[in-house]
């Protein structure tokens, strides 16, 4: 039986592994795909303390190597459920079942995609899901933001300070995000709203060069030349497999505060998959430390 099983080898999960191993607990990290989580797709991280520039892949690899050198065991299997009988928790994967005393769920969330042709291939070549990560690459250029929630509005505001021109493409004519941010954006001379419209095509020549938008009311399409498209149409948490045991909020995130405690004693939530305001690399790592410390205390309470 492991002391702690961590589900998810993103920055939150791997940081938790480092903290738990440094507290001499046996640790198994389960990961469905590869280590690193979402950050692995970011070409250049400029907002994490220590390095002014580091690629997401290099960052993730360094954290992975650090956790592994400390003795965390990594198994690449997808966790599909947890059962709890108090002192023993069982984590079922697609291939096996593992037992432990405490679980940290750090499965993160995925960006909702537009689902249009070429989207995946243009990530890092004009298509981005993170304005704070990638906005600086578009200084003085023309960009579009797709979405109408607070993320899209705040991304647009952030980009309006950097880019020459920002289009906001939203599928309705009113916004889900805060009115004050909308009003601030309306004061900006370099921001243009494209209402009732969806991005329906990505036009590229190695990099993105333009987007096609379709007006939902008239059916008319038009091309807007852009250097970058920031997709901010919400996120999709990856917690469905745990919903029978763990309380999720209306959007599917694990209901857990800054203490990373869930409704089940001995099961903790860390990173983007829990209810939180700031989903950033540094806050994911912070959650990993908080959740691991709580899990270590929980394991000690059983001894
Ligand atoms: P969100 O509030 O769910 O908004 C997603 C937006 O994308 C909506 O405007 C939605 O349109 C649009 N959308 C969804 N699917 C789409 C599709 N397939 N094609 C085109 N458009 C689509 O997501 P979010 O903006 O990422 O925010 C998530 C949560 O974090 C919210 O509760 C938000 O308030 C919060 N947040 C807070 C702050 C802050 O307080 N500073 C900052 C960022 C985020 P419809 O409106 O038509 O549904």
Short mmCIF file of C-alpha atoms and ligand atoms in Angstrom, two decimals:
data_model
loop_
_atom_site.label_atom_id
_atom_site.label_comp_id
_atom_site.label_asym_id
_atom_site.label_seq_id
_atom_site.Cartn_x
_atom_site.Cartn_y
_atom_site.Cartn_z
CA UNK A 1 0.00 0.00 0.00
CA UNK A 2 1.32 3.44 -0.95
CA UNK A 3 1.10 6.29 1.52
CA UNK A 4 -0.07 8.74 -1.15
CA UNK A 5 -1.33 8.31 -4.68
CA UNK A 6 -1.29 11.42 -6.85
CA UNK A 7 -3.51 11.42 -9.91
CA UNK A 8 -2.06 13.67 -12.59
CA UNK A 9 1.55 14.52 -13.40
CA UNK A 10 1.12 18.19 -14.21
CA UNK A 11 2.85 20.94 -12.19
CA UNK A 12 0.44 20.50 -9.24
CA UNK A 13 0.77 16.71 -9.08
CA UNK A 14 4.54 16.65 -9.53
CA UNK A 15 5.07 19.40 -6.95
CA UNK A 16 2.91 17.37 -4.55
CA UNK A 17 5.13 14.35 -5.27
CA UNK A 18 8.26 16.36 -4.40
CA UNK A 19 6.79 17.55 -1.11
CA UNK A 20 5.42 14.11 -0.15
CA UNK A 21 8.73 12.35 -0.92
CA UNK A 22 10.66 14.95 1.07
CA UNK A 23 8.38 14.00 3.97
CA UNK A 24 9.48 10.35 3.39
CA UNK A 25 6.08 9.10 2.24
CA UNK A 26 5.82 6.45 -0.46
CA UNK A 27 4.33 8.07 -3.56
CA UNK A 28 2.76 6.74 -6.73
CA UNK A 29 1.94 9.24 -9.48
CA UNK A 30 -0.62 8.07 -12.04
CA UNK A 31 -0.73 9.90 -15.36
CA UNK A 32 -2.90 9.12 -18.38
CA UNK A 33 -0.68 10.70 -21.02
CA UNK A 34 2.76 12.16 -20.44
CA UNK A 35 4.17 14.20 -17.57
CA UNK A 36 3.79 17.98 -17.68
CA UNK A 37 0.09 18.61 -18.20
CA UNK A 38 -1.00 21.67 -20.16
CA UNK A 39 2.22 23.60 -19.56
CA UNK A 40 4.06 21.29 -21.92
CA UNK A 41 2.33 23.15 -24.81
CA UNK A 42 3.62 26.58 -23.79
CA UNK A 43 6.61 27.57 -25.91
CA UNK A 44 8.04 30.12 -23.50
CA UNK A 45 7.27 30.58 -19.80
CA UNK A 46 8.17 34.09 -18.66
CA UNK A 47 6.13 34.41 -15.46
CA UNK A 48 7.52 31.70 -13.18
CA UNK A 49 10.10 32.83 -10.62
CA UNK A 50 13.75 31.81 -11.26
CA UNK A 51 13.93 31.64 -15.06
CA UNK A 52 13.15 34.63 -17.31
CA UNK A 53 12.58 32.17 -20.17
CA UNK A 54 12.01 28.44 -20.10
CA UNK A 55 9.97 26.25 -22.42
CA UNK A 56 7.03 24.36 -20.97
CA UNK A 57 8.65 21.08 -21.99
CA UNK A 58 11.95 21.93 -20.28
CA UNK A 59 10.14 23.09 -17.17
CA UNK A 60 8.01 19.94 -16.97
CA UNK A 61 11.01 17.71 -17.60
CA UNK A 62 13.01 19.36 -14.81
CA UNK A 63 10.13 18.94 -12.33
CA UNK A 64 9.63 15.32 -13.43
CA UNK A 65 13.33 14.54 -13.00
CA UNK A 66 13.32 16.19 -9.58
CA UNK A 67 10.30 14.16 -8.39
CA UNK A 68 11.69 10.92 -9.80
CA UNK A 69 15.14 11.48 -8.27
CA UNK A 70 13.44 11.89 -4.90
CA UNK A 71 11.83 8.46 -5.34
CA UNK A 72 8.34 9.17 -6.63
CA UNK A 73 7.11 6.26 -8.74
CA UNK A 74 5.40 7.21 -12.01
CA UNK A 75 2.97 4.85 -13.74
CA UNK A 76 1.41 5.93 -17.03
CA UNK A 77 -2.15 4.64 -16.67
CA UNK A 78 -5.42 6.58 -16.69
CA UNK A 79 -7.16 6.71 -13.31
CA UNK A 80 -10.88 6.07 -13.76
CA UNK A 81 -12.24 5.98 -10.21
CA UNK A 82 -11.58 6.01 -6.47
CA UNK A 83 -13.22 3.98 -3.70
CA UNK A 84 -12.84 4.87 -0.05
CA UNK A 85 -13.08 2.63 2.98
CA UNK A 86 -11.61 5.14 5.42
CA UNK A 87 -8.04 4.04 6.10
CA UNK A 88 -7.66 2.42 2.69
CA UNK A 89 -8.41 4.09 -0.62
CA UNK A 90 -8.32 2.27 -3.92
CA UNK A 91 -7.55 4.00 -7.19
CA UNK A 92 -8.70 2.10 -10.24
CA UNK A 93 -6.95 2.68 -13.53
CA UNK A 94 -7.80 1.36 -16.96
CA UNK A 95 -5.38 -1.52 -16.24
CA UNK A 96 -4.91 -1.97 -12.48
CA UNK A 97 -6.03 -1.08 -9.01
CA UNK A 98 -3.71 0.54 -6.44
CA UNK A 99 -4.16 1.00 -2.70
CA UNK A 100 -3.11 3.94 -0.57
CA UNK A 101 -3.85 5.91 2.57
CA UNK A 102 -4.39 9.32 0.91
CA UNK A 103 -5.13 10.55 -2.60
CA UNK A 104 -4.35 13.86 -4.27
CA UNK A 105 -6.41 14.54 -7.39
CA UNK A 106 -4.47 16.85 -9.72
CA UNK A 107 -6.04 16.04 -13.06
CA UNK A 108 -6.34 19.68 -14.15
CA UNK A 109 -8.63 20.99 -16.80
CA UNK A 110 -8.39 21.24 -20.52
CA UNK A 111 -9.07 24.27 -22.70
CA UNK A 112 -12.33 24.01 -24.54
CA UNK A 113 -11.46 24.00 -28.20
CA UNK A 114 -13.25 25.62 -31.09
CA UNK A 115 -13.22 22.24 -32.79
CA UNK A 116 -12.36 23.58 -36.22
CA UNK A 117 -9.95 22.22 -38.78
CA UNK A 118 -6.27 22.97 -38.23
CA UNK A 119 -6.72 24.20 -34.64
CA UNK A 120 -4.40 21.67 -32.99
CA UNK A 121 -1.67 22.05 -35.61
CA UNK A 122 -1.57 25.84 -35.23
CA UNK A 123 -1.06 25.86 -31.46
CA UNK A 124 2.16 27.83 -30.93
CA UNK A 125 1.93 29.09 -34.53
CA UNK A 126 -0.78 31.68 -34.09
CA UNK A 127 -3.35 29.85 -31.98
CA UNK A 128 -3.09 30.20 -28.22
CA UNK A 129 -5.27 29.45 -25.21
CA UNK A 130 -3.36 31.68 -22.79
CA UNK A 131 -2.96 35.43 -23.31
CA UNK A 132 -0.80 35.95 -20.23
CA UNK A 133 1.56 33.20 -21.42
CA UNK A 134 1.79 34.11 -25.10
CA UNK A 135 0.52 37.71 -25.42
CA UNK A 136 4.00 39.23 -25.45
CA UNK A 137 4.73 37.47 -28.76
CA UNK A 138 2.05 39.67 -30.36
CA UNK A 139 3.38 43.08 -29.39
CA UNK A 140 2.43 45.55 -32.15
CA UNK A 141 0.49 42.89 -34.07
CA UNK A 142 -3.16 42.13 -34.79
CA UNK A 143 -4.94 39.51 -32.73
CA UNK A 144 -8.44 38.16 -32.16
CA UNK A 145 -9.92 36.78 -28.96
CA UNK A 146 -12.76 34.26 -29.21
CA UNK A 147 -15.20 34.10 -26.29
CA UNK A 148 -17.44 36.26 -24.14
CA UNK A 149 -16.65 35.31 -20.55
CA UNK A 150 -14.33 37.01 -18.09
CA UNK A 151 -11.31 35.14 -19.42
CA UNK A 152 -11.92 36.42 -22.95
CA UNK A 153 -12.58 39.97 -21.75
CA UNK A 154 -9.52 40.08 -19.50
CA UNK A 155 -7.40 38.50 -22.21
CA UNK A 156 -8.61 41.19 -24.62
CA UNK A 157 -7.76 43.93 -22.14
CA UNK A 158 -4.31 42.48 -21.52
CA UNK A 159 -3.71 42.17 -25.25
CA UNK A 160 -5.02 45.69 -25.98
CA UNK A 161 -1.98 47.03 -24.10
CA UNK A 162 0.38 45.02 -26.29
CA UNK A 163 -1.16 44.51 -29.69
CA UNK A 164 -1.87 47.09 -32.35
CA UNK A 165 -5.43 45.80 -32.84
CA UNK A 166 -7.66 43.37 -30.92
CA UNK A 167 -10.88 41.84 -32.27
CA UNK A 168 -13.27 40.18 -29.81
CA UNK A 169 -15.34 37.55 -31.57
CA UNK A 170 -18.34 36.48 -29.48
CA UNK A 171 -21.25 34.27 -30.46
CA UNK A 172 -23.85 36.58 -28.87
CA UNK A 173 -24.36 40.35 -28.57
CA UNK A 174 -24.16 40.42 -24.78
CA UNK A 175 -21.36 39.19 -22.61
CA UNK A 176 -21.24 36.57 -19.89
CA UNK A 177 -18.28 38.41 -18.35
CA UNK A 178 -18.35 41.57 -16.22
CA UNK A 179 -19.98 44.68 -17.64
CA UNK A 180 -17.27 46.93 -16.23
CA UNK A 181 -14.62 45.10 -18.24
CA UNK A 182 -16.81 45.33 -21.34
CA UNK A 183 -17.16 49.09 -20.78
CA UNK A 184 -13.41 49.49 -20.29
CA UNK A 185 -12.82 47.62 -23.53
CA UNK A 186 -15.30 49.86 -25.34
CA UNK A 187 -13.13 52.87 -24.41
CA UNK A 188 -10.11 51.35 -26.12
CA UNK A 189 -9.62 52.67 -29.64
CA UNK A 190 -7.76 49.53 -30.77
CA UNK A 191 -10.51 47.07 -29.71
CA UNK A 192 -13.26 46.02 -32.10
CA UNK A 193 -16.23 43.85 -31.17
CA UNK A 194 -17.49 41.24 -33.61
CA UNK A 195 -20.89 40.20 -32.25
CA UNK A 196 -23.12 37.22 -32.98
CA UNK A 197 -20.25 35.52 -34.73
CA UNK A 198 -18.23 32.34 -34.58
CA UNK A 199 -14.74 31.66 -35.82
CA UNK A 200 -15.44 29.12 -38.52
CA UNK A 201 -12.11 28.75 -40.33
CA UNK A 202 -8.41 29.21 -39.64
CA UNK A 203 -6.43 30.46 -42.61
CA UNK A 204 -2.74 29.70 -42.41
CA UNK A 205 0.50 29.61 -44.31
CA UNK A 206 2.74 27.75 -41.83
CA UNK A 207 1.42 30.31 -39.27
CA UNK A 208 -2.06 31.70 -38.82
CA UNK A 209 -2.66 34.61 -41.19
CA UNK A 210 -6.42 35.20 -40.90
CA UNK A 211 -9.64 33.90 -39.41
CA UNK A 212 -12.96 33.45 -41.12
CA UNK A 213 -15.90 34.57 -38.98
CA UNK A 214 -19.51 33.73 -39.69
CA UNK A 215 -22.34 36.00 -38.56
CA UNK A 216 -24.90 33.72 -36.92
CA UNK A 217 -27.82 36.00 -37.77
CA UNK A 218 -27.11 36.69 -41.43
CA UNK A 219 -24.97 33.67 -42.29
CA UNK A 220 -22.43 36.02 -43.91
CA UNK A 221 -18.76 35.16 -43.66
CA UNK A 222 -15.77 37.47 -43.76
CA UNK A 223 -12.02 37.10 -43.37
CA UNK A 224 -10.15 39.08 -40.74
CA UNK A 225 -6.36 39.13 -41.15
CA UNK A 226 -4.76 38.35 -37.76
CA UNK A 227 -1.37 37.26 -36.48
CA UNK A 228 -2.84 35.49 -33.47
CA UNK A 229 -6.08 33.99 -32.21
CA UNK A 230 -6.62 33.59 -28.48
CA UNK A 231 -9.31 31.02 -27.79
CA UNK A 232 -11.00 31.71 -24.43
CA UNK A 233 -14.29 29.83 -24.60
CA UNK A 234 -14.12 28.19 -21.20
CA UNK A 235 -12.41 25.15 -19.77
CA UNK A 236 -13.33 21.53 -19.34
CA UNK A 237 -12.35 19.97 -16.01
CA UNK A 238 -11.40 16.31 -16.09
CA UNK A 239 -13.05 15.07 -12.91
CA UNK A 240 -15.99 13.02 -14.15
CA UNK A 241 -14.44 9.73 -13.03
CA UNK A 242 -14.46 10.88 -9.39
CA UNK A 243 -17.92 12.47 -9.27
CA UNK A 244 -19.57 9.58 -7.41
CA UNK A 245 -17.33 10.15 -4.41
CA UNK A 246 -16.13 13.75 -4.64
CA UNK A 247 -18.35 16.85 -4.65
CA UNK A 248 -17.97 18.89 -7.81
CA UNK A 249 -19.22 22.43 -8.40
CA UNK A 250 -21.73 23.25 -11.14
CA UNK A 251 -18.97 23.58 -13.71
CA UNK A 252 -17.46 20.19 -12.84
CA UNK A 253 -14.48 21.45 -10.81
CA UNK A 254 -13.74 19.75 -7.46
CA UNK A 255 -15.25 21.80 -4.63
CA UNK A 256 -12.14 22.54 -2.59
CA UNK A 257 -10.77 25.81 -1.24
CA UNK A 258 -7.19 27.04 -0.84
CA UNK A 259 -6.67 24.29 1.79
CA UNK A 260 -7.20 21.72 -1.01
CA UNK A 261 -9.58 19.67 1.18
CA UNK A 262 -12.43 17.82 -0.55
CA UNK A 263 -15.60 16.45 1.05
CA UNK A 264 -13.80 13.11 1.69
CA UNK A 265 -11.18 12.95 4.48
CA UNK A 266 -7.85 11.87 3.02
CA UNK A 267 -8.69 12.93 -0.54
CA UNK A 268 -7.27 16.28 -1.63
CA UNK A 269 -7.55 18.37 -4.79
CA UNK A 270 -4.70 20.40 -6.29
CA UNK A 271 -4.29 22.57 -9.35
CA UNK A 272 -6.59 23.69 -12.14
CA UNK A 273 -9.16 20.96 -11.49
CA UNK A 274 -10.39 22.49 -8.26
CA UNK A 275 -12.59 25.55 -7.79
CA UNK A 276 -10.25 28.57 -7.86
CA UNK A 277 -9.82 32.06 -9.27
CA UNK A 278 -6.26 32.07 -10.55
CA UNK A 279 -5.25 29.16 -12.72
CA UNK A 280 -1.55 29.70 -13.31
CA UNK A 281 1.59 27.58 -13.19
CA UNK A 282 2.69 29.14 -9.93
CA UNK A 283 -0.69 28.57 -8.24
CA UNK A 284 -0.74 24.95 -9.44
CA UNK A 285 2.67 24.39 -7.84
CA UNK A 286 1.44 26.14 -4.70
CA UNK A 287 -1.56 23.80 -4.54
CA UNK A 288 0.78 20.82 -4.88
CA UNK A 289 2.66 21.91 -1.77
CA UNK A 290 -0.54 22.61 0.20
CA UNK A 291 -2.23 19.33 -0.78
CA UNK A 292 0.88 17.23 -0.12
CA UNK A 293 1.38 18.80 3.30
CA UNK A 294 -2.26 18.06 4.17
CA UNK A 295 -1.97 14.50 2.83
CA UNK A 296 1.22 13.88 4.83
CA UNK A 297 -0.59 15.06 7.98
CA UNK A 298 -3.54 12.80 7.18
CA UNK A 299 -1.27 9.76 6.72
CA UNK A 300 0.51 10.57 9.99
CA UNK A 301 -2.87 10.71 11.76
CA UNK A 302 -3.50 7.08 10.76
CA UNK A 303 -0.15 5.85 12.19
P1 LIG B 1 -17.04 31.05 -19.23
O1 LIG B 1 -17.47 32.07 -18.23
O2 LIG B 1 -17.66 29.71 -19.22
O3 LIG B 1 -17.28 31.74 -20.66
C1 LIG B 1 -17.05 31.03 -21.82
C2 LIG B 1 -17.42 31.94 -22.98
O4 LIG B 1 -17.13 31.24 -24.18
C3 LIG B 1 -18.91 32.30 -23.02
O5 LIG B 1 -19.05 33.64 -23.42
C4 LIG B 1 -19.47 31.36 -24.05
O6 LIG B 1 -20.52 31.93 -24.79
C5 LIG B 1 -18.30 31.14 -24.97
N1 LIG B 1 -18.31 29.81 -25.55
C6 LIG B 1 -18.43 28.63 -24.94
N2 LIG B 1 -18.36 27.61 -25.82
C7 LIG B 1 -18.19 28.20 -27.03
C8 LIG B 1 -18.04 27.69 -28.33
N3 LIG B 1 -18.03 26.37 -28.57
N4 LIG B 1 -17.87 28.56 -29.35
C9 LIG B 1 -17.87 29.90 -29.12
N5 LIG B 1 -18.00 30.44 -27.91
C10 LIG B 1 -18.17 29.60 -26.87
O7 LIG B 1 -15.47 30.76 -19.20
P2 LIG B 1 -14.25 31.70 -18.71
O8 LIG B 1 -14.36 33.04 -19.32
O9 LIG B 1 -13.01 30.91 -18.94
O10 LIG B 1 -14.48 31.84 -17.14
C11 LIG B 1 -14.58 30.68 -16.32
C12 LIG B 1 -14.90 31.12 -14.90
O11 LIG B 1 -13.80 31.82 -14.34
C13 LIG B 1 -16.09 32.09 -14.84
O12 LIG B 1 -16.81 31.86 -13.68
C14 LIG B 1 -15.43 33.42 -14.82
O13 LIG B 1 -16.22 34.45 -14.25
C15 LIG B 1 -14.21 33.11 -13.95
N6 LIG B 1 -13.18 34.10 -14.22
C16 LIG B 1 -13.09 35.12 -13.35
C17 LIG B 1 -12.14 36.09 -13.54
C18 LIG B 1 -12.06 37.19 -12.57
O14 LIG B 1 -12.87 37.21 -11.67
N7 LIG B 1 -11.15 38.11 -12.72
C19 LIG B 1 -11.27 36.03 -14.63
C20 LIG B 1 -11.39 34.97 -15.53
C21 LIG B 1 -12.37 34.01 -15.30
P3 LIG B 1 -21.97 32.19 -24.14
O15 LIG B 1 -21.80 33.35 -23.22
O16 LIG B 1 -22.82 32.44 -25.33
O17 LIG B 1 -22.31 30.91 -23.44
#
